[in-house]
Each structure stands twice: as structure tokens, then as C-alpha cells.
């Protein structure tokens, strides 16, 4: 790790941190809080994906839908109107809409081949965005003169890495440049995440092998054809399985490549001093 001890961390003139966890456990809360101090550069992996790597695909998908409407089709073909993605740190819905959900097209679902094609695109984009971390660390200093850096990753980071592989290209790259910090939730937090997701299911991205196995299990358990699956019902059903699937992956990432902090501690952090102390405590616990 780039900071071996709490003292190393506290004395570092340039603090560089990468947060990973399931969505809803405080990654973005901490990142925004630090960014608002004026001393921290906030690099959002999801925002980078949605603008640099998938922005054109997202916009083209919206145009494809607009082309189905004769009035809009004529305006688009004559370049009389513009359709683009207004993705932001606070609103990633354009990217979620593009990823979509598998199932019945009449219920807004995507056929399996199209759905997995978009999943593959997202995997490639997220890995590229993660590798861009070093570029943004340098850019934050040389261009914007921010002394400190925080990387806010997506929940799917654990899907593309092997934490037991000491040569994993993504983890090797990230750990050489940042202190990797896992925000660990409790069973109560997991239950709340499931409750929230059940209320408003949203598209997610998964390891292809896990996704295919989960899809086949769903089809078999409910005896339903692929093109008749209710998209929201499937992703609700899959979400709890995904949490159980990701938990040991996060644990291994923290064990082999970084540190962990409990979510309860995160919710008591309200300023830079509190954040620095929380990380220092975690480093002391690890040592």
C-alpha cells in the first residue's frame, strides 16, 4: 500500500484514496464532502464511463428511439434538433437506461443477446476508466492544483478483478497509485439496500459467468421463456444474489490490496479531519 502506517497517511502532502463498495454505502457522500472543501479532486468512475467511453452509444440509443417518431425523425435527419446525454455526477440515469434490463420487449426489456452485448461494452469501459485513475491524479495536480485526490468507483469494480492474483492488472495499477478503501456494510445495511432496490430497481452490471448462471436459474425456477421475463422482476430477484456474490470479492480486495472501514464510521464523518482520522484508524487496525 502507498501508506503503510497511520503516520505515513497523516503526514502525506498528497493524499490519494480510492473507495469501493456496493452502491448506497457512502462512496459518493464522502467524495462530494471532500470535493466541497476545495482541496480534493473527485474522480467519478461512472461519470467517466458515461461521458468518455459510452457517451456516444448512450446518445445514439436515444436517437434510435426518437427515430421511431416521424416528427422527430424528420428533424433529426435534417439536423434541426440535437439529442445528447445530460449525464452528471448526481444523475447517471442515461447510462442506466442504456444498460437496460433483460426480458420482455413489451415491458421495456432487452433481448438477451443485446443485453449481454451492452454488458460487455460496460465492462470494457469500466476497466478503461479505472486505468485512467493515474491520468486524473496527474491532471488534478498539474492542471487544477488540487493537493488531494479521491476516486469514487462503481459497485461493479469487483466483477472485473481477481483479488487473489498478485498480478491482476487493474488492482496492481490502482494500488500503486491510491490507498484502496472498502466501505463495509452490515446485514442491516444489506437489508436496506435490498428494500431500496425493490422499490426502484435499476440496471446493473455483473461478471458474465455469474450473470448467465443467474439468468438460467431464473428461467428454470419460474419456467418462463426468455422473451417473456418481466425485466424488473428478474433484476429484483437477482439483486440479493448479487450482494452475496460481491461480498467475498470486496473482502478479498480489502484483505489483499487495501483496508476497510465500517459504514457506521463513514456516516459520522463530516469534514476532512474526520475522514483523515477514519482512514488512520483503519490503517492502525490493519497493522
CSV table of N, CA and C in Angstrom, one decimal, residues 117-261:
chain,number,residue,atom,x,y,z
A,117,UNK,N,-24.5,-7.9,-24.8
A,117,UNK,CA,-23.6,-7.0,-25.6
A,117,UNK,C,-23.3,-5.7,-24.9
A,118,UNK,N,-24.4,-5.1,-24.4
A,118,UNK,CA,-24.2,-3.9,-23.7
A,118,UNK,C,-23.5,-4.1,-22.3
A,119,UNK,N,-23.7,-5.2,-21.7
A,119,UNK,CA,-22.9,-5.5,-20.5
A,119,UNK,C,-21.4,-5.6,-20.8
A,120,UNK,N,-21.1,-6.3,-22.0
A,120,UNK,CA,-19.7,-6.4,-22.4
A,120,UNK,C,-19.1,-5.0,-22.7
A,121,UNK,N,-19.9,-4.1,-23.3
A,121,UNK,CA,-19.4,-2.8,-23.5
A,121,UNK,C,-19.1,-2.0,-22.2
A,122,UNK,N,-20.0,-2.2,-21.2
A,122,UNK,CA,-19.8,-1.6,-20.0
A,122,UNK,C,-18.5,-2.1,-19.3
A,123,UNK,N,-18.3,-3.4,-19.3
A,123,UNK,CA,-17.1,-4.0,-18.7
A,123,UNK,C,-15.9,-3.4,-19.3
A,124,UNK,N,-15.8,-3.3,-20.6
A,124,UNK,CA,-14.6,-2.7,-21.2
A,124,UNK,C,-14.4,-1.3,-20.9
A,125,UNK,N,-15.6,-0.5,-20.8
A,125,UNK,CA,-15.5,0.9,-20.4
A,125,UNK,C,-15.1,1.1,-19.0
A,126,UNK,N,-15.6,0.3,-18.1
A,126,UNK,CA,-15.2,0.5,-16.7
A,126,UNK,C,-13.7,0.1,-16.4
A,127,UNK,N,-13.2,-0.9,-17.0
A,127,UNK,CA,-11.8,-1.2,-16.9
A,127,UNK,C,-10.9,-0.1,-17.4
A,128,UNK,N,-11.3,0.5,-18.6
A,128,UNK,CA,-10.6,1.6,-19.1
A,128,UNK,C,-10.6,2.8,-18.2
A,129,UNK,N,-11.8,3.1,-17.6
A,129,UNK,CA,-12.0,4.2,-16.7
A,129,UNK,C,-11.1,4.0,-15.5
A,130,UNK,N,-11.1,2.8,-15.0
A,130,UNK,CA,-10.3,2.5,-13.8
A,130,UNK,C,-8.8,2.8,-14.1
A,131,UNK,N,-8.3,2.4,-15.3
A,131,UNK,CA,-6.9,2.6,-15.6
A,131,UNK,C,-6.6,4.1,-15.9
A,132,UNK,N,-7.7,4.9,-16.1
A,132,UNK,CA,-7.5,6.3,-16.2
A,132,UNK,C,-7.2,7.0,-14.9
A,133,UNK,N,-7.3,6.3,-13.8
A,133,UNK,CA,-7.1,6.9,-12.5
A,133,UNK,C,-5.8,7.7,-12.4
A,134,UNK,N,-4.7,7.0,-12.8
A,134,UNK,CA,-3.4,7.7,-12.7
A,134,UNK,C,-3.3,9.0,-13.6
A,135,UNK,N,-4.0,8.9,-14.7
A,135,UNK,CA,-4.0,10.1,-15.6
A,135,UNK,C,-4.7,11.3,-14.8
A,136,UNK,N,-5.8,11.0,-14.2
A,136,UNK,CA,-6.5,12.1,-13.5
A,136,UNK,C,-5.8,12.5,-12.2
A,137,UNK,N,-5.1,11.6,-11.6
A,137,UNK,CA,-4.2,12.0,-10.4
A,137,UNK,C,-3.2,13.1,-10.9
A,138,UNK,N,-2.6,12.8,-12.0
A,138,UNK,CA,-1.6,13.8,-12.5
A,138,UNK,C,-2.3,15.1,-13.0
A,139,UNK,N,-3.4,14.9,-13.6
A,139,UNK,CA,-4.2,16.1,-14.1
A,139,UNK,C,-4.7,17.0,-13.0
A,140,UNK,N,-5.1,16.3,-11.9
A,140,UNK,CA,-5.6,17.1,-10.8
A,140,UNK,C,-4.6,18.0,-10.2
A,141,UNK,N,-3.3,17.6,-10.2
A,141,UNK,CA,-2.2,18.4,-9.7
A,141,UNK,C,-1.7,19.4,-10.7
A,142,UNK,N,-1.4,18.9,-11.9
A,142,UNK,CA,-0.7,19.8,-12.9
A,142,UNK,C,-1.7,20.8,-13.5
A,143,UNK,N,-2.9,20.5,-13.7
A,143,UNK,CA,-3.9,21.4,-14.3
A,143,UNK,C,-4.7,22.2,-13.3
A,144,UNK,N,-5.2,21.5,-12.3
A,144,UNK,CA,-6.1,22.2,-11.3
A,144,UNK,C,-5.5,22.5,-10.0
A,145,UNK,N,-4.3,21.9,-9.7
A,145,UNK,CA,-3.5,22.2,-8.5
A,145,UNK,C,-4.3,21.8,-7.2
A,146,UNK,N,-5.0,20.6,-7.3
A,146,UNK,CA,-5.6,20.0,-6.1
A,146,UNK,C,-4.5,19.2,-5.4
A,147,UNK,N,-4.3,19.4,-4.1
A,147,UNK,CA,-3.3,18.6,-3.4
A,147,UNK,C,-3.7,17.1,-3.2
A,148,UNK,N,-5.1,16.9,-3.1
A,148,UNK,CA,-5.5,15.6,-2.7
A,148,UNK,C,-6.5,15.0,-3.8
A,149,UNK,N,-6.7,13.7,-3.7
A,149,UNK,CA,-7.4,13.0,-4.8
A,149,UNK,C,-8.3,11.9,-4.2
A,150,UNK,N,-9.5,11.8,-4.6
A,150,UNK,CA,-10.4,10.7,-4.2
A,150,UNK,C,-11.1,10.1,-5.5
A,151,UNK,N,-11.0,8.8,-5.6
A,151,UNK,CA,-11.7,8.1,-6.7
A,151,UNK,C,-12.9,7.4,-6.2
A,152,UNK,N,-14.0,7.7,-6.8
A,152,UNK,CA,-15.3,7.1,-6.4
A,152,UNK,C,-15.7,6.1,-7.4
A,153,UNK,N,-15.5,4.8,-7.1
A,153,UNK,CA,-15.7,3.7,-8.1
A,153,UNK,C,-17.2,3.2,-8.1
A,154,UNK,N,-17.5,2.5,-9.1
A,154,UNK,CA,-18.8,1.9,-9.2
A,154,UNK,C,-18.8,0.6,-8.4
A,155,UNK,N,-20.0,0.1,-8.1
A,155,UNK,CA,-20.2,-1.1,-7.3
A,155,UNK,C,-19.7,-2.3,-8.0
A,156,UNK,N,-19.5,-2.2,-9.4
A,156,UNK,CA,-19.2,-3.4,-10.1
A,156,UNK,C,-17.7,-3.6,-10.3
A,157,UNK,N,-16.8,-2.8,-9.6
A,157,UNK,CA,-15.4,-2.9,-9.8
A,157,UNK,C,-14.9,-4.4,-9.4
A,158,UNK,N,-15.6,-5.0,-8.5
A,158,UNK,CA,-15.2,-6.3,-8.0
A,158,UNK,C,-15.5,-7.4,-9.1
A,159,UNK,N,-16.3,-7.1,-10.0
A,159,UNK,CA,-16.7,-8.1,-11.1
A,159,UNK,C,-15.6,-8.3,-12.1
A,160,UNK,N,-14.6,-7.4,-12.2
A,160,UNK,CA,-13.7,-7.5,-13.3
A,160,UNK,C,-12.2,-7.8,-12.8
A,161,UNK,N,-12.1,-8.0,-11.5
A,161,UNK,CA,-10.7,-8.2,-11.0
A,161,UNK,C,-10.7,-9.6,-10.2
A,162,UNK,N,-9.4,-10.1,-10.1
A,162,UNK,CA,-9.2,-11.3,-9.3
A,162,UNK,C,-8.3,-10.9,-8.1
A,163,UNK,N,-8.9,-10.7,-6.9
A,163,UNK,CA,-8.1,-10.2,-5.8
A,163,UNK,C,-7.1,-11.1,-5.3
A,164,UNK,N,-7.2,-12.4,-5.7
A,164,UNK,CA,-6.2,-13.4,-5.2
A,164,UNK,C,-5.0,-13.5,-6.2
A,165,UNK,N,-5.1,-12.8,-7.3
A,165,UNK,CA,-4.0,-12.7,-8.3
A,165,UNK,C,-3.1,-11.5,-8.0
A,166,UNK,N,-1.9,-11.8,-7.6
A,166,UNK,CA,-1.0,-10.7,-7.2
A,166,UNK,C,-0.5,-9.9,-8.4
A,167,UNK,N,-0.9,-10.4,-9.6
A,167,UNK,CA,-0.5,-9.6,-10.8
A,167,UNK,C,-1.7,-9.1,-11.5
A,168,UNK,N,-2.9,-9.1,-10.9
A,168,UNK,CA,-4.1,-8.6,-11.5
A,168,UNK,C,-3.8,-7.2,-12.1
A,169,UNK,N,-4.0,-6.9,-13.4
A,169,UNK,CA,-3.6,-5.7,-14.0
A,169,UNK,C,-4.4,-4.5,-13.4
A,170,UNK,N,-5.6,-4.6,-13.1
A,170,UNK,CA,-6.4,-3.4,-12.6
A,170,UNK,C,-6.0,-3.1,-11.2
A,171,UNK,N,-6.0,-4.1,-10.3
A,171,UNK,CA,-5.6,-3.9,-8.9
A,171,UNK,C,-4.2,-3.5,-8.7
A,172,UNK,N,-3.3,-4.0,-9.5
A,172,UNK,CA,-1.9,-3.6,-9.4
A,172,UNK,C,-1.7,-2.2,-9.8
A,173,UNK,N,-2.4,-1.7,-10.8
A,173,UNK,CA,-2.4,-0.3,-11.3
A,173,UNK,C,-2.9,0.6,-10.2
A,174,UNK,N,-4.1,0.3,-9.7
A,174,UNK,CA,-4.8,1.1,-8.7
A,174,UNK,C,-4.1,1.2,-7.4
A,175,UNK,N,-3.6,0.0,-6.9
A,175,UNK,CA,-2.9,0.0,-5.6
A,175,UNK,C,-1.6,0.7,-5.6
A,176,UNK,N,-1.0,0.8,-6.8
A,176,UNK,CA,0.3,1.5,-6.9
A,176,UNK,C,0.1,3.1,-6.9
A,177,UNK,N,-1.1,3.5,-7.0
A,177,UNK,CA,-1.3,5.0,-7.1
A,177,UNK,C,-2.3,5.5,-6.0
A,178,UNK,N,-3.1,4.6,-5.4
A,178,UNK,CA,-4.1,5.0,-4.4
A,178,UNK,C,-4.1,4.1,-3.2
A,179,UNK,N,-4.6,4.6,-2.1
A,179,UNK,CA,-5.0,3.7,-1.0
A,179,UNK,C,-6.4,3.2,-1.2
A,180,UNK,N,-6.5,1.9,-1.4
A,180,UNK,CA,-7.8,1.3,-1.7
A,180,UNK,C,-8.6,1.0,-0.4
A,181,UNK,N,-9.8,1.6,-0.3
A,181,UNK,CA,-10.6,1.6,0.9
A,181,UNK,C,-12.0,1.0,0.6
A,182,UNK,N,-12.3,-0.1,1.3
A,182,UNK,CA,-13.6,-0.8,1.2
A,182,UNK,C,-14.5,-0.2,2.3
A,183,UNK,N,-15.7,0.2,2.0
A,183,UNK,CA,-16.7,0.6,2.9
A,183,UNK,C,-17.6,-0.7,3.2
A,184,UNK,N,-17.4,-1.2,4.4
A,184,UNK,CA,-18.1,-2.5,4.7
A,184,UNK,C,-19.4,-2.2,5.4
A,185,UNK,N,-20.5,-2.8,4.8
A,185,UNK,CA,-21.8,-2.7,5.4
A,185,UNK,C,-22.1,-3.8,6.4
A,186,UNK,N,-23.2,-3.8,7.1
A,186,UNK,CA,-23.7,-4.8,7.9
A,186,UNK,C,-24.9,-5.5,7.3
A,187,UNK,N,-25.4,-6.5,8.0
A,187,UNK,CA,-26.6,-7.2,7.5
A,187,UNK,C,-27.8,-6.2,7.4
A,188,UNK,N,-27.8,-5.3,8.4
A,188,UNK,CA,-28.9,-4.3,8.4
A,188,UNK,C,-28.8,-3.4,7.1
A,189,UNK,N,-27.6,-3.0,6.8
A,189,UNK,CA,-27.3,-2.2,5.6
A,189,UNK,C,-27.7,-3.0,4.3
A,190,UNK,N,-27.4,-4.3,4.3
A,190,UNK,CA,-27.8,-5.1,3.1
A,190,UNK,C,-29.3,-5.1,3.0
A,191,UNK,N,-30.0,-5.3,4.1
A,191,UNK,CA,-31.4,-5.4,4.0
A,191,UNK,C,-32.0,-4.1,3.5
A,192,UNK,N,-31.4,-3.0,3.9
A,192,UNK,CA,-31.9,-1.7,3.5
A,192,UNK,C,-31.6,-1.5,2.0
A,193,UNK,N,-30.5,-1.9,1.5
A,193,UNK,CA,-30.2,-1.8,0.1
A,193,UNK,C,-31.2,-2.6,-0.7
A,194,UNK,N,-31.5,-3.8,-0.2
A,194,UNK,CA,-32.5,-4.7,-0.9
A,194,UNK,C,-33.9,-4.0,-1.0
A,195,UNK,N,-34.2,-3.4,0.2
A,195,UNK,CA,-35.5,-2.7,0.3
A,195,UNK,C,-35.6,-1.5,-0.7
A,196,UNK,N,-34.5,-0.8,-0.8
A,196,UNK,CA,-34.4,0.4,-1.7
A,196,UNK,C,-34.5,-0.1,-3.2
A,197,UNK,N,-33.7,-1.2,-3.4
A,197,UNK,CA,-33.7,-1.7,-4.8
A,197,UNK,C,-35.1,-2.2,-5.2
A,198,UNK,N,-35.7,-2.9,-4.3
A,198,UNK,CA,-37.0,-3.5,-4.6
A,198,UNK,C,-38.0,-2.4,-4.9
A,199,UNK,N,-37.9,-1.2,-4.3
A,199,UNK,CA,-38.8,-0.1,-4.5
A,199,UNK,C,-38.5,0.6,-5.9
A,200,UNK,N,-37.2,0.6,-6.3
A,200,UNK,CA,-36.9,1.2,-7.5
A,200,UNK,C,-35.7,0.5,-8.2
A,201,UNK,N,-36.0,-0.7,-8.8
A,201,UNK,CA,-35.0,-1.5,-9.4
A,201,UNK,C,-34.3,-0.7,-10.6
A,202,UNK,N,-33.0,-0.9,-10.7
A,202,UNK,CA,-32.2,-0.2,-11.7
A,202,UNK,C,-31.2,-1.1,-12.3
A,203,UNK,N,-30.8,-0.9,-13.6
A,203,UNK,CA,-29.9,-1.7,-14.3
A,203,UNK,C,-28.6,-1.8,-13.5
A,204,UNK,N,-27.9,-2.9,-13.6
A,204,UNK,CA,-26.6,-3.1,-13.0
A,204,UNK,C,-25.7,-3.9,-14.0
A,205,UNK,N,-24.4,-4.1,-13.6
A,205,UNK,CA,-23.5,-4.8,-14.4
A,205,UNK,C,-22.8,-5.9,-13.6
A,206,UNK,N,-22.7,-7.1,-14.2
A,206,UNK,CA,-22.2,-8.3,-13.5
A,206,UNK,C,-21.2,-9.0,-14.3
A,207,UNK,N,-20.4,-9.8,-13.6
A,207,UNK,CA,-19.5,-10.7,-14.2
A,207,UNK,C,-20.3,-11.7,-15.1
A,208,UNK,N,-19.8,-11.9,-16.4
A,208,UNK,CA,-20.6,-12.6,-17.3
A,208,UNK,C,-21.0,-14.0,-16.9
A,209,UNK,N,-20.1,-14.7,-16.2
A,209,UNK,CA,-20.4,-16.1,-15.8
A,209,UNK,C,-21.5,-16.1,-14.7
A,210,UNK,N,-21.4,-15.2,-13.7
A,210,UNK,CA,-22.4,-15.0,-12.7
A,210,UNK,C,-23.8,-14.7,-13.3
A,211,UNK,N,-23.7,-13.7,-14.2
A,211,UNK,CA,-25.0,-13.2,-14.9
A,211,UNK,C,-25.7,-14.4,-15.6
A,212,UNK,N,-24.9,-15.1,-16.4
A,212,UNK,CA,-25.5,-16.2,-17.2
A,212,UNK,C,-26.1,-17.3,-16.3
A,213,UNK,N,-25.4,-17.6,-15.2
A,213,UNK,CA,-25.9,-18.6,-14.3
A,213,UNK,C,-27.2,-18.2,-13.6
A,214,UNK,N,-27.2,-16.9,-13.2
A,214,UNK,CA,-28.4,-16.3,-12.5
A,214,UNK,C,-29.6,-16.3,-13.5
A,215,UNK,N,-29.3,-15.9,-14.7
A,215,UNK,CA,-30.4,-15.9,-15.7
A,215,UNK,C,-31.0,-17.3,-16.0
A,216,UNK,N,-30.1,-18.3,-16.1
A,216,UNK,CA,-30.6,-19.6,-16.3
A,216,UNK,C,-31.4,-20.2,-15.1
A,217,UNK,N,-30.9,-19.8,-13.9
A,217,UNK,CA,-31.6,-20.2,-12.7
A,217,UNK,C,-33.0,-19.6,-12.7
A,218,UNK,N,-33.1,-18.4,-13.0
A,218,UNK,CA,-34.4,-17.7,-13.0
A,218,UNK,C,-35.4,-18.3,-14.0
A,219,UNK,N,-34.9,-18.6,-15.2
A,219,UNK,CA,-35.7,-19.2,-16.3
A,219,UNK,C,-36.3,-20.5,-15.8
A,220,UNK,N,-35.4,-21.3,-15.2
A,220,UNK,CA,-35.8,-22.6,-14.7
A,220,UNK,C,-36.7,-22.6,-13.5
A,221,UNK,N,-36.4,-21.7,-12.6
A,221,UNK,CA,-37.3,-21.6,-11.4
A,221,UNK,C,-38.7,-21.2,-11.7
A,222,UNK,N,-38.8,-20.2,-12.6
A,222,UNK,CA,-40.1,-19.6,-12.9
A,222,UNK,C,-40.7,-20.2,-14.2
A,223,UNK,N,-40.0,-21.1,-14.8
A,223,UNK,CA,-40.5,-21.7,-16.0
A,223,UNK,C,-41.0,-20.7,-17.0
A,224,UNK,N,-40.2,-19.8,-17.4
A,224,UNK,CA,-40.6,-18.7,-18.3
A,224,UNK,C,-39.6,-18.6,-19.5
A,225,UNK,N,-40.2,-18.2,-20.6
A,225,UNK,CA,-39.3,-18.0,-21.8
A,225,UNK,C,-38.5,-16.7,-21.7
A,226,UNK,N,-37.4,-16.7,-22.4
A,226,UNK,CA,-36.5,-15.5,-22.2
A,226,UNK,C,-37.2,-14.2,-22.6
A,227,UNK,N,-38.0,-14.3,-23.7
A,227,UNK,CA,-38.7,-13.0,-24.1
A,227,UNK,C,-40.0,-12.7,-23.4
A,228,UNK,N,-40.3,-13.5,-22.4
A,228,UNK,CA,-41.5,-13.2,-21.6
A,228,UNK,C,-41.1,-12.9,-20.1
A,229,UNK,N,-39.8,-12.7,-19.8
A,229,UNK,CA,-39.4,-12.4,-18.5
A,229,UNK,C,-39.8,-10.9,-18.2
A,230,UNK,N,-40.3,-10.7,-17.0
A,230,UNK,CA,-40.6,-9.4,-16.5
A,230,UNK,C,-39.2,-8.8,-16.1
A,231,UNK,N,-38.7,-7.7,-16.8
A,231,UNK,CA,-37.4,-7.2,-16.6
A,231,UNK,C,-37.2,-6.8,-15.1
A,232,UNK,N,-38.1,-6.1,-14.5
A,232,UNK,CA,-38.0,-5.6,-13.1
A,232,UNK,C,-38.0,-6.8,-12.2
A,233,UNK,N,-38.8,-7.8,-12.5
A,233,UNK,CA,-38.9,-8.9,-11.6
A,233,UNK,C,-37.6,-9.7,-11.6
A,234,UNK,N,-37.0,-9.8,-12.7
A,234,UNK,CA,-35.7,-10.5,-12.8
A,234,UNK,C,-34.6,-9.8,-12.0
A,235,UNK,N,-34.4,-8.5,-12.2
A,235,UNK,CA,-33.3,-7.8,-11.6
A,235,UNK,C,-33.6,-7.6,-10.1
A,236,UNK,N,-34.8,-7.6,-9.6
A,236,UNK,CA,-35.1,-7.7,-8.2
A,236,UNK,C,-34.6,-9.0,-7.6
A,237,UNK,N,-35.0,-10.1,-8.3
A,237,UNK,CA,-34.7,-11.4,-7.9
A,237,UNK,C,-33.2,-11.6,-7.9
A,238,UNK,N,-32.5,-11.0,-8.8
A,238,UNK,CA,-31.0,-11.2,-8.9
A,238,UNK,C,-30.2,-10.4,-8.0
A,239,UNK,N,-30.8,-9.3,-7.5
A,239,UNK,CA,-30.1,-8.3,-6.7
A,239,UNK,C,-29.5,-8.9,-5.4
A,240,UNK,N,-30.4,-9.6,-4.6
A,240,UNK,CA,-29.9,-10.2,-3.4
A,240,UNK,C,-28.8,-11.2,-3.6
A,241,UNK,N,-28.9,-11.9,-4.7
A,241,UNK,CA,-27.9,-12.9,-5.1
A,241,UNK,C,-26.6,-12.2,-5.4
A,242,UNK,N,-26.8,-11.0,-6.1
A,242,UNK,CA,-25.6,-10.2,-6.4
A,242,UNK,C,-24.8,-9.7,-5.2
A,243,UNK,N,-25.6,-9.3,-4.2
A,243,UNK,CA,-24.9,-8.8,-3.0
A,243,UNK,C,-24.1,-9.9,-2.3
A,244,UNK,N,-24.7,-11.1,-2.3
A,244,UNK,CA,-23.9,-12.3,-1.7
A,244,UNK,C,-22.7,-12.6,-2.6
A,245,UNK,N,-22.9,-12.5,-3.9
A,245,UNK,CA,-21.8,-12.8,-4.8
A,245,UNK,C,-20.7,-11.8,-4.7
A,246,UNK,N,-21.0,-10.5,-4.4
A,246,UNK,CA,-20.0,-9.5,-4.4
A,246,UNK,C,-19.2,-9.4,-3.0
A,247,UNK,N,-19.9,-9.7,-1.9
A,247,UNK,CA,-19.4,-9.5,-0.6
A,247,UNK,C,-18.0,-10.2,-0.4
A,248,UNK,N,-17.8,-11.4,-0.8
A,248,UNK,CA,-16.5,-12.0,-0.6
A,248,UNK,C,-15.4,-11.4,-1.5
A,249,UNK,N,-15.9,-10.9,-2.7
A,249,UNK,CA,-14.9,-10.3,-3.6
A,249,UNK,C,-14.4,-9.0,-3.0
A,250,UNK,N,-15.3,-8.2,-2.4
A,250,UNK,CA,-14.9,-7.0,-1.8
A,250,UNK,C,-13.9,-7.3,-0.6
A,251,UNK,N,-14.3,-8.3,0.2
A,251,UNK,CA,-13.4,-8.7,1.3
A,251,UNK,C,-12.0,-9.0,0.9
A,252,UNK,N,-11.9,-9.8,-0.2
A,252,UNK,CA,-10.6,-10.2,-0.7
A,252,UNK,C,-9.8,-8.9,-1.2
A,253,UNK,N,-10.5,-8.0,-1.8
A,253,UNK,CA,-9.8,-6.8,-2.3
A,253,UNK,C,-9.3,-6.0,-1.1
A,254,UNK,N,-10.1,-5.9,-0.1
A,254,UNK,CA,-9.6,-5.2,1.1
A,254,UNK,C,-8.4,-5.9,1.8
A,255,UNK,N,-8.6,-7.2,1.9
A,255,UNK,CA,-7.6,-8.0,2.6
A,255,UNK,C,-6.2,-8.0,1.9
A,256,UNK,N,-6.3,-8.1,0.6
A,256,UNK,CA,-5.0,-8.3,-0.2
A,256,UNK,C,-4.5,-7.0,-0.8
A,257,UNK,N,-5.3,-5.9,-0.9
A,257,UNK,CA,-4.9,-4.7,-1.6
A,257,UNK,C,-5.2,-3.4,-0.9
A,258,UNK,N,-5.8,-3.5,0.3
A,258,UNK,CA,-6.1,-2.2,0.9
A,258,UNK,C,-6.6,-2.3,2.3
A,259,UNK,N,-7.5,-1.5,2.7
A,259,UNK,CA,-8.1,-1.5,4.1
A,259,UNK,C,-9.6,-1.5,4.0
A,260,UNK,N,-10.2,-1.6,5.2
A,260,UNK,CA,-11.7,-1.5,5.2
A,260,UNK,C,-12.1,-0.5,6.3
A,261,UNK,N,-13.2,0.1,6.1
A,261,UNK,CA,-13.8,1.0,7.2
A,261,UNK,C,-15.3,0.6,7.2
